[in-house]
Amino acid sequence: MKKVSALTVLLLSFLCLHVSAQDSIIGDINYGMLEKYIQAAKENYPKRKILKAQEDAIKTGIAVAEISYLDMFSASYFYRPGDKQAISNPGETSNPYIVNGIQYGISLNLGAFLQKPFLVKRAKADYKVAQLQTADYDYALVNEVKKRYYTYIQMLSELKIKTQTAQDNNGVAENQRRRFEKGEIPLDAYNGSRVQLSDSNSAKIQTEVNFLNAKDALEEIIGRKLTDIK
């Protein structure tokens, strides 16, 4: 029993050592890569691209509204034959014009003239709203990228711990098997090491799934594979 207790203490020491080495993920966070992920999300995430396209379209509306000032004016010309008298004799219709030659005219639409400043102002206000909507979404998008990145780093760290624990338990179980075959320990001690190994392997597999889910979630929001961003 003393040997079994010593082995148990040794196993716990190994586990504590590995947990102590991974008790924080702060040092694993790469803020340079995080900024690249955020920029990639702004460039690739579909909803953000839609908002940006809408903002650009509304911005174009300002130029259209400003140029449309010319719509207030209309130009026209009239051609009157010059080879006949300006005023025809009574009863004749060969040249029913008062003035001969080409006449030009410009007219102003007063209603359009009064509306244009307000239309331009509204276009600029719409653009400002679109900018604020994009900025508001960017704020939420940045927070979501950070959240998914931190979860990814957390799962990566947990996977390292679970993998090391499974390896340690595998070594202990193998050692217990040899000792059991030599008759140095009872069956219960050997079975206990096998159960512990099975539990650690199951925990490792579950952590692998969690890690892959976290990785997929991060790649989804940045629109690219993590390996493609250097």
PDB file of C-alpha atoms in Angstrom:
ATOM      1  CA  MET A   1       0.000   0.000   0.000  1.00  0.00           C
ATOM      2  CA  LYS A   2       2.891   2.351   0.679  1.00  0.00           C
ATOM      3  CA  LYS A   3       4.144   1.886  -2.890  1.00  0.00           C
ATOM      4  CA  VAL A   4       0.701   2.610  -4.282  1.00  0.00           C
ATOM      5  CA  SER A   5       0.444   5.761  -2.196  1.00  0.00           C
ATOM      6  CA  ALA A   6       3.836   6.939  -3.362  1.00  0.00           C
ATOM      7  CA  LEU A   7       2.839   6.369  -6.978  1.00  0.00           C
ATOM      8  CA  THR A   8      -0.363   8.290  -6.468  1.00  0.00           C
ATOM      9  CA  VAL A   9       1.541  11.173  -4.942  1.00  0.00           C
ATOM     10  CA  LEU A  10       3.936  11.139  -7.889  1.00  0.00           C
ATOM     11  CA  LEU A  11       1.032  11.220 -10.355  1.00  0.00           C
ATOM     12  CA  LEU A  12      -0.584  14.122  -8.554  1.00  0.00           C
ATOM     13  CA  SER A  13       2.733  15.951  -8.581  1.00  0.00           C
ATOM     14  CA  PHE A  14       2.955  15.588 -12.356  1.00  0.00           C
ATOM     15  CA  LEU A  15      -0.603  16.816 -12.793  1.00  0.00           C
ATOM     16  CA  CYS A  16      -0.052  19.809 -10.542  1.00  0.00           C
ATOM     17  CA  LEU A  17       3.127  20.670 -12.426  1.00  0.00           C
ATOM     18  CA  HIS A  18       1.343  20.694 -15.794  1.00  0.00           C
ATOM     19  CA  VAL A  19      -1.645  22.606 -14.492  1.00  0.00           C
ATOM     20  CA  SER A  20       0.670  25.152 -12.885  1.00  0.00           C
ATOM     21  CA  ALA A  21       2.456  25.628 -16.193  1.00  0.00           C
ATOM     22  CA  GLN A  22      -0.887  26.398 -17.903  1.00  0.00           C
ATOM     23  CA  ASP A  23      -2.722  28.340 -15.198  1.00  0.00           C
ATOM     24  CA  SER A  24      -2.949  31.461 -17.399  1.00  0.00           C
ATOM     25  CA  ILE A  25      -3.554  32.130 -21.082  1.00  0.00           C
ATOM     26  CA  ILE A  26      -2.544  35.792 -20.979  1.00  0.00           C
ATOM     27  CA  GLY A  27       0.931  35.009 -22.256  1.00  0.00           C
ATOM     28  CA  ASP A  28      -0.510  33.032 -25.178  1.00  0.00           C
ATOM     29  CA  ILE A  29      -2.488  35.965 -26.565  1.00  0.00           C
ATOM     30  CA  ASN A  30      -0.896  37.458 -29.674  1.00  0.00           C
ATOM     31  CA  TYR A  31      -2.323  40.965 -29.982  1.00  0.00           C
ATOM     32  CA  GLY A  32      -0.654  41.482 -33.343  1.00  0.00           C
ATOM     33  CA  MET A  33      -2.497  38.489 -34.792  1.00  0.00           C
ATOM     34  CA  LEU A  34      -5.695  39.582 -33.071  1.00  0.00           C
ATOM     35  CA  GLU A  35      -5.564  42.921 -34.908  1.00  0.00           C
ATOM     36  CA  LYS A  36      -5.084  41.051 -38.191  1.00  0.00           C
ATOM     37  CA  TYR A  37      -8.108  38.890 -37.415  1.00  0.00           C
ATOM     38  CA  ILE A  38     -10.179  42.003 -36.674  1.00  0.00           C
ATOM     39  CA  GLN A  39      -9.119  43.619 -39.952  1.00  0.00           C
ATOM     40  CA  ALA A  40      -9.914  40.409 -41.844  1.00  0.00           C
ATOM     41  CA  ALA A  41     -13.385  40.329 -40.281  1.00  0.00           C
ATOM     42  CA  LYS A  42     -14.028  43.925 -41.381  1.00  0.00           C
ATOM     43  CA  GLU A  43     -12.994  43.040 -44.914  1.00  0.00           C
ATOM     44  CA  ASN A  44     -14.705  39.660 -45.261  1.00  0.00           C
ATOM     45  CA  TYR A  45     -17.686  39.318 -42.922  1.00  0.00           C
ATOM     46  CA  PRO A  46     -20.803  39.503 -45.173  1.00  0.00           C
ATOM     47  CA  LYS A  47     -23.007  41.731 -43.007  1.00  0.00           C
ATOM     48  CA  ARG A  48     -20.212  44.259 -42.558  1.00  0.00           C
ATOM     49  CA  LYS A  49     -19.588  44.301 -46.312  1.00  0.00           C
ATOM     50  CA  ILE A  50     -23.289  44.995 -46.872  1.00  0.00           C
ATOM     51  CA  LEU A  51     -23.257  47.945 -44.472  1.00  0.00           C
ATOM     52  CA  LYS A  52     -20.117  49.351 -46.088  1.00  0.00           C
ATOM     53  CA  ALA A  53     -21.618  49.026 -49.565  1.00  0.00           C
ATOM     54  CA  GLN A  54     -24.756  50.824 -48.399  1.00  0.00           C
ATOM     55  CA  GLU A  55     -22.628  53.584 -46.882  1.00  0.00           C
ATOM     56  CA  ASP A  56     -20.725  54.050 -50.148  1.00  0.00           C
ATOM     57  CA  ALA A  57     -23.972  54.128 -52.136  1.00  0.00           C
ATOM     58  CA  ILE A  58     -25.440  56.801 -49.871  1.00  0.00           C
ATOM     59  CA  LYS A  59     -22.224  58.815 -50.144  1.00  0.00           C
ATOM     60  CA  THR A  60     -22.620  58.778 -53.908  1.00  0.00           C
ATOM     61  CA  GLY A  61     -26.097  60.213 -53.403  1.00  0.00           C
ATOM     62  CA  ILE A  62     -24.539  63.418 -52.043  1.00  0.00           C
ATOM     63  CA  ALA A  63     -22.683  64.055 -55.300  1.00  0.00           C
ATOM     64  CA  VAL A  64     -25.818  63.235 -57.284  1.00  0.00           C
ATOM     65  CA  ALA A  65     -27.866  65.689 -55.217  1.00  0.00           C
ATOM     66  CA  GLU A  66     -25.270  68.432 -55.653  1.00  0.00           C
ATOM     67  CA  ILE A  67     -24.933  67.938 -59.394  1.00  0.00           C
ATOM     68  CA  SER A  68     -28.716  67.923 -59.782  1.00  0.00           C
ATOM     69  CA  TYR A  69     -28.701  71.682 -59.157  1.00  0.00           C
ATOM     70  CA  LEU A  70     -28.451  71.892 -62.931  1.00  0.00           C
ATOM     71  CA  ASP A  71     -31.863  70.233 -63.190  1.00  0.00           C
ATOM     72  CA  MET A  72     -33.437  73.505 -62.106  1.00  0.00           C
ATOM     73  CA  PHE A  73     -32.518  75.090 -65.414  1.00  0.00           C
ATOM     74  CA  SER A  74     -33.739  74.203 -68.856  1.00  0.00           C
ATOM     75  CA  ALA A  75     -32.535  75.699 -72.138  1.00  0.00           C
ATOM     76  CA  SER A  76     -34.396  75.937 -75.408  1.00  0.00           C
ATOM     77  CA  TYR A  77     -34.046  77.529 -78.811  1.00  0.00           C
ATOM     78  CA  PHE A  78     -36.353  78.329 -81.668  1.00  0.00           C
ATOM     79  CA  TYR A  79     -35.550  78.730 -85.353  1.00  0.00           C
ATOM     80  CA  ARG A  80     -37.595  81.161 -87.380  1.00  0.00           C
ATOM     81  CA  PRO A  81     -36.984  81.362 -91.136  1.00  0.00           C
ATOM     82  CA  GLY A  82     -35.058  84.455 -92.106  1.00  0.00           C
ATOM     83  CA  ASP A  83     -35.884  84.527 -95.823  1.00  0.00           C
ATOM     84  CA  LYS A  84     -39.370  85.895 -95.239  1.00  0.00           C
ATOM     85  CA  GLN A  85     -40.811  88.923 -93.644  1.00  0.00           C
ATOM     86  CA  ALA A  86     -41.037  88.822 -89.893  1.00  0.00           C
ATOM     87  CA  ILE A  87     -44.686  89.825 -89.926  1.00  0.00           C
ATOM     88  CA  SER A  88     -46.791  88.312 -92.640  1.00  0.00           C
ATOM     89  CA  ASN A  89     -49.437  90.220 -94.508  1.00  0.00           C
ATOM     90  CA  PRO A  90     -52.923  89.943 -93.101  1.00  0.00           C
ATOM     91  CA  GLY A  91     -54.456  86.578 -93.921  1.00  0.00           C
ATOM     92  CA  GLU A  92     -51.113  84.910 -94.857  1.00  0.00           C
ATOM     93  CA  THR A  93     -49.592  82.050 -92.814  1.00  0.00           C
ATOM     94  CA  SER A  94     -46.335  81.473 -94.638  1.00  0.00           C
ATOM     95  CA  ASN A  95     -44.302  83.050 -91.807  1.00  0.00           C
ATOM     96  CA  PRO A  96     -46.364  83.526 -88.645  1.00  0.00           C
ATOM     97  CA  TYR A  97     -43.411  84.711 -86.510  1.00  0.00           C
ATOM     98  CA  ILE A  98     -42.694  88.132 -85.162  1.00  0.00           C
ATOM     99  CA  VAL A  99     -38.882  87.762 -85.108  1.00  0.00           C
ATOM    100  CA  ASN A 100     -36.771  85.860 -87.613  1.00  0.00           C
ATOM    101  CA  GLY A 101     -33.646  83.754 -86.944  1.00  0.00           C
ATOM    102  CA  ILE A 102     -32.590  81.572 -83.981  1.00  0.00           C
ATOM    103  CA  GLN A 103     -33.880  82.513 -80.519  1.00  0.00           C
ATOM    104  CA  TYR A 104     -32.494  81.057 -77.272  1.00  0.00           C
ATOM    105  CA  GLY A 105     -34.160  80.835 -73.886  1.00  0.00           C
ATOM    106  CA  ILE A 106     -33.381  79.619 -70.328  1.00  0.00           C
ATOM    107  CA  SER A 107     -36.056  78.832 -67.752  1.00  0.00           C
ATOM    108  CA  LEU A 108     -35.810  78.249 -63.994  1.00  0.00           C
ATOM    109  CA  ASN A 109     -37.922  75.733 -62.063  1.00  0.00           C
ATOM    110  CA  LEU A 110     -38.623  77.660 -58.876  1.00  0.00           C
ATOM    111  CA  GLY A 111     -39.929  74.627 -56.977  1.00  0.00           C
ATOM    112  CA  ALA A 112     -36.780  72.634 -57.710  1.00  0.00           C
ATOM    113  CA  PHE A 113     -34.665  75.653 -56.796  1.00  0.00           C
ATOM    114  CA  LEU A 114     -36.233  75.805 -53.343  1.00  0.00           C
ATOM    115  CA  GLN A 115     -36.004  72.033 -52.779  1.00  0.00           C
ATOM    116  CA  LYS A 116     -32.372  71.450 -53.764  1.00  0.00           C
ATOM    117  CA  PRO A 117     -30.660  72.731 -50.576  1.00  0.00           C
ATOM    118  CA  PHE A 118     -32.879  70.489 -48.452  1.00  0.00           C
ATOM    119  CA  LEU A 119     -32.277  67.485 -50.691  1.00  0.00           C
ATOM    120  CA  VAL A 120     -28.506  67.935 -50.407  1.00  0.00           C
ATOM    121  CA  LYS A 121     -28.785  68.365 -46.651  1.00  0.00           C
ATOM    122  CA  ARG A 122     -30.853  65.200 -46.366  1.00  0.00           C
ATOM    123  CA  ALA A 123     -28.357  63.257 -48.485  1.00  0.00           C
ATOM    124  CA  LYS A 124     -25.523  64.343 -46.190  1.00  0.00           C
ATOM    125  CA  ALA A 125     -27.569  63.414 -43.116  1.00  0.00           C
ATOM    126  CA  ASP A 126     -28.310  59.975 -44.585  1.00  0.00           C
ATOM    127  CA  TYR A 127     -24.594  59.460 -45.186  1.00  0.00           C
ATOM    128  CA  LYS A 128     -23.799  60.439 -41.600  1.00  0.00           C
ATOM    129  CA  VAL A 129     -26.338  57.912 -40.323  1.00  0.00           C
ATOM    130  CA  ALA A 130     -24.830  55.228 -42.558  1.00  0.00           C
ATOM    131  CA  GLN A 131     -21.361  56.000 -41.185  1.00  0.00           C
ATOM    132  CA  LEU A 132     -22.629  55.722 -37.612  1.00  0.00           C
ATOM    133  CA  GLN A 133     -24.341  52.420 -38.382  1.00  0.00           C
ATOM    134  CA  THR A 134     -21.115  51.024 -39.816  1.00  0.00           C
ATOM    135  CA  ALA A 135     -19.121  52.270 -36.819  1.00  0.00           C
ATOM    136  CA  ASP A 136     -21.653  50.779 -34.408  1.00  0.00           C
ATOM    137  CA  TYR A 137     -21.475  47.421 -36.160  1.00  0.00           C
ATOM    138  CA  ASP A 138     -17.674  47.578 -36.225  1.00  0.00           C
ATOM    139  CA  TYR A 139     -17.690  47.983 -32.450  1.00  0.00           C
ATOM    140  CA  ALA A 140     -19.824  44.864 -32.021  1.00  0.00           C
ATOM    141  CA  LEU A 141     -17.792  42.981 -34.625  1.00  0.00           C
ATOM    142  CA  VAL A 142     -14.487  43.767 -32.899  1.00  0.00           C
ATOM    143  CA  ASN A 143     -15.846  42.518 -29.574  1.00  0.00           C
ATOM    144  CA  GLU A 144     -17.112  39.323 -31.177  1.00  0.00           C
ATOM    145  CA  VAL A 145     -13.759  38.637 -32.861  1.00  0.00           C
ATOM    146  CA  LYS A 146     -11.984  39.146 -29.534  1.00  0.00           C
ATOM    147  CA  LYS A 147     -14.441  36.873 -27.757  1.00  0.00           C
ATOM    148  CA  ARG A 148     -13.964  34.071 -30.282  1.00  0.00           C
ATOM    149  CA  TYR A 149     -10.194  34.519 -30.320  1.00  0.00           C
ATOM    150  CA  TYR A 150      -9.964  34.309 -26.526  1.00  0.00           C
ATOM    151  CA  THR A 151     -12.136  31.175 -26.569  1.00  0.00           C
ATOM    152  CA  TYR A 152      -9.864  29.695 -29.237  1.00  0.00           C
ATOM    153  CA  ILE A 153      -6.775  30.377 -27.114  1.00  0.00           C
ATOM    154  CA  GLN A 154      -8.533  28.945 -24.053  1.00  0.00           C
ATOM    155  CA  MET A 155      -9.437  25.735 -25.867  1.00  0.00           C
ATOM    156  CA  LEU A 156      -5.907  25.454 -27.252  1.00  0.00           C
ATOM    157  CA  SER A 157      -4.457  25.724 -23.744  1.00  0.00           C
ATOM    158  CA  GLU A 158      -6.952  23.230 -22.354  1.00  0.00           C
ATOM    159  CA  LEU A 159      -6.120  20.832 -25.164  1.00  0.00           C
ATOM    160  CA  LYS A 160      -2.436  20.999 -24.245  1.00  0.00           C
ATOM    161  CA  ILE A 161      -3.285  20.230 -20.610  1.00  0.00           C
ATOM    162  CA  LYS A 162      -5.641  17.365 -21.456  1.00  0.00           C
ATOM    163  CA  THR A 163      -3.154  15.894 -23.927  1.00  0.00           C
ATOM    164  CA  GLN A 164      -0.338  15.974 -21.392  1.00  0.00           C
ATOM    165  CA  THR A 165      -2.605  14.523 -18.695  1.00  0.00           C
ATOM    166  CA  ALA A 166      -3.633  11.679 -20.992  1.00  0.00           C
ATOM    167  CA  GLN A 167       0.018  10.964 -21.782  1.00  0.00           C
ATOM    168  CA  ASP A 168       0.918  10.957 -18.085  1.00  0.00           C
ATOM    169  CA  ASN A 169      -1.992   8.673 -17.228  1.00  0.00           C
ATOM    170  CA  ASN A 170      -1.015   6.367 -20.045  1.00  0.00           C
ATOM    171  CA  GLY A 171       2.489   6.085 -18.588  1.00  0.00           C
ATOM    172  CA  VAL A 172       1.093   5.440 -15.108  1.00  0.00           C
ATOM    173  CA  ALA A 173      -1.360   2.827 -16.398  1.00  0.00           C
ATOM    174  CA  GLU A 174       1.401   1.042 -18.286  1.00  0.00           C
ATOM    175  CA  ASN A 175       3.586   1.042 -15.198  1.00  0.00           C
ATOM    176  CA  GLN A 176       0.699  -0.265 -13.091  1.00  0.00           C
ATOM    177  CA  ARG A 177       0.097  -3.033 -15.606  1.00  0.00           C
ATOM    178  CA  ARG A 178       3.690  -4.231 -15.352  1.00  0.00           C
ATOM    179  CA  ARG A 179       3.581  -4.093 -11.568  1.00  0.00           C
ATOM    180  CA  PHE A 180       0.276  -5.957 -11.499  1.00  0.00           C
ATOM    181  CA  GLU A 181       1.687  -8.677 -13.727  1.00  0.00           C
ATOM    182  CA  LYS A 182       4.560  -9.041 -11.271  1.00  0.00           C
ATOM    183  CA  GLY A 183       2.125  -9.267  -8.381  1.00  0.00           C
ATOM    184  CA  GLU A 184       3.359  -6.053  -6.777  1.00  0.00           C
ATOM    185  CA  ILE A 185      -0.051  -4.345  -6.641  1.00  0.00           C
ATOM    186  CA  PRO A 186      -3.636  -5.596  -6.269  1.00  0.00           C
ATOM    187  CA  LEU A 187      -6.195  -5.709  -9.058  1.00  0.00           C
ATOM    188  CA  ASP A 188      -8.063  -2.688  -7.702  1.00  0.00           C
ATOM    189  CA  ALA A 189      -4.990  -0.489  -8.045  1.00  0.00           C
ATOM    190  CA  TYR A 190      -4.449  -1.637 -11.621  1.00  0.00           C
ATOM    191  CA  ASN A 191      -8.111  -1.129 -12.539  1.00  0.00           C
ATOM    192  CA  GLY A 192      -8.019   2.312 -10.965  1.00  0.00           C
ATOM    193  CA  SER A 193      -5.188   3.357 -13.260  1.00  0.00           C
ATOM    194  CA  ARG A 194      -7.102   2.056 -16.283  1.00  0.00           C
ATOM    195  CA  VAL A 195     -10.233   3.982 -15.309  1.00  0.00           C
ATOM    196  CA  GLN A 196      -8.180   7.116 -14.828  1.00  0.00           C
ATOM    197  CA  LEU A 197      -6.611   6.660 -18.256  1.00  0.00           C
ATOM    198  CA  SER A 198     -10.014   6.162 -19.873  1.00  0.00           C
ATOM    199  CA  ASP A 199     -11.380   9.295 -18.209  1.00  0.00           C
ATOM    200  CA  SER A 200      -8.407  11.389 -19.293  1.00  0.00           C
ATOM    201  CA  ASN A 201      -8.681  10.140 -22.889  1.00  0.00           C
ATOM    202  CA  SER A 202     -12.394  10.974 -22.953  1.00  0.00           C
ATOM    203  CA  ALA A 203     -11.667  14.443 -21.573  1.00  0.00           C
ATOM    204  CA  LYS A 204      -9.001  14.917 -24.234  1.00  0.00           C
ATOM    205  CA  ILE A 205     -11.391  13.952 -27.039  1.00  0.00           C
ATOM    206  CA  GLN A 206     -14.064  16.333 -25.767  1.00  0.00           C
ATOM    207  CA  THR A 207     -11.505  19.117 -25.523  1.00  0.00           C
ATOM    208  CA  GLU A 208     -10.402  18.417 -29.094  1.00  0.00           C
ATOM    209  CA  VAL A 209     -14.016  18.877 -30.225  1.00  0.00           C
ATOM    210  CA  ASN A 210     -14.289  22.122 -28.260  1.00  0.00           C
ATOM    211  CA  PHE A 211     -11.035  23.343 -29.792  1.00  0.00           C
ATOM    212  CA  LEU A 212     -12.191  22.586 -33.342  1.00  0.00           C
ATOM    213  CA  ASN A 213     -15.509  24.341 -32.711  1.00  0.00           C
ATOM    214  CA  ALA A 214     -13.682  27.402 -31.375  1.00  0.00           C
ATOM    215  CA  LYS A 215     -11.342  27.385 -34.373  1.00  0.00           C
ATOM    216  CA  ASP A 216     -14.238  27.110 -36.839  1.00  0.00           C
ATOM    217  CA  ALA A 217     -16.122  29.927 -35.091  1.00  0.00           C
ATOM    218  CA  LEU A 218     -13.104  32.230 -35.347  1.00  0.00           C
ATOM    219  CA  GLU A 219     -12.496  31.380 -39.002  1.00  0.00           C
ATOM    220  CA  GLU A 220     -16.174  31.976 -39.762  1.00  0.00           C
ATOM    221  CA  ILE A 221     -16.145  35.545 -38.527  1.00  0.00           C
ATOM    222  CA  ILE A 222     -12.804  36.520 -40.091  1.00  0.00           C
ATOM    223  CA  GLY A 223     -13.725  34.887 -43.392  1.00  0.00           C
ATOM    224  CA  ARG A 224     -10.376  33.136 -43.828  1.00  0.00           C
ATOM    225  CA  LYS A 225      -8.415  30.146 -42.552  1.00  0.00           C
ATOM    226  CA  LEU A 226      -6.169  30.935 -39.601  1.00  0.00           C
ATOM    227  CA  THR A 227      -3.233  29.465 -41.509  1.00  0.00           C
ATOM    228  CA  ASP A 228      -3.787  32.002 -44.317  1.00  0.00           C
ATOM    229  CA  ILE A 229      -3.161  34.973 -42.021  1.00  0.00           C
ATOM    230  CA  LYS A 230       0.497  35.559 -41.253  1.00  0.00           C
TER     231      LYS A 230
END
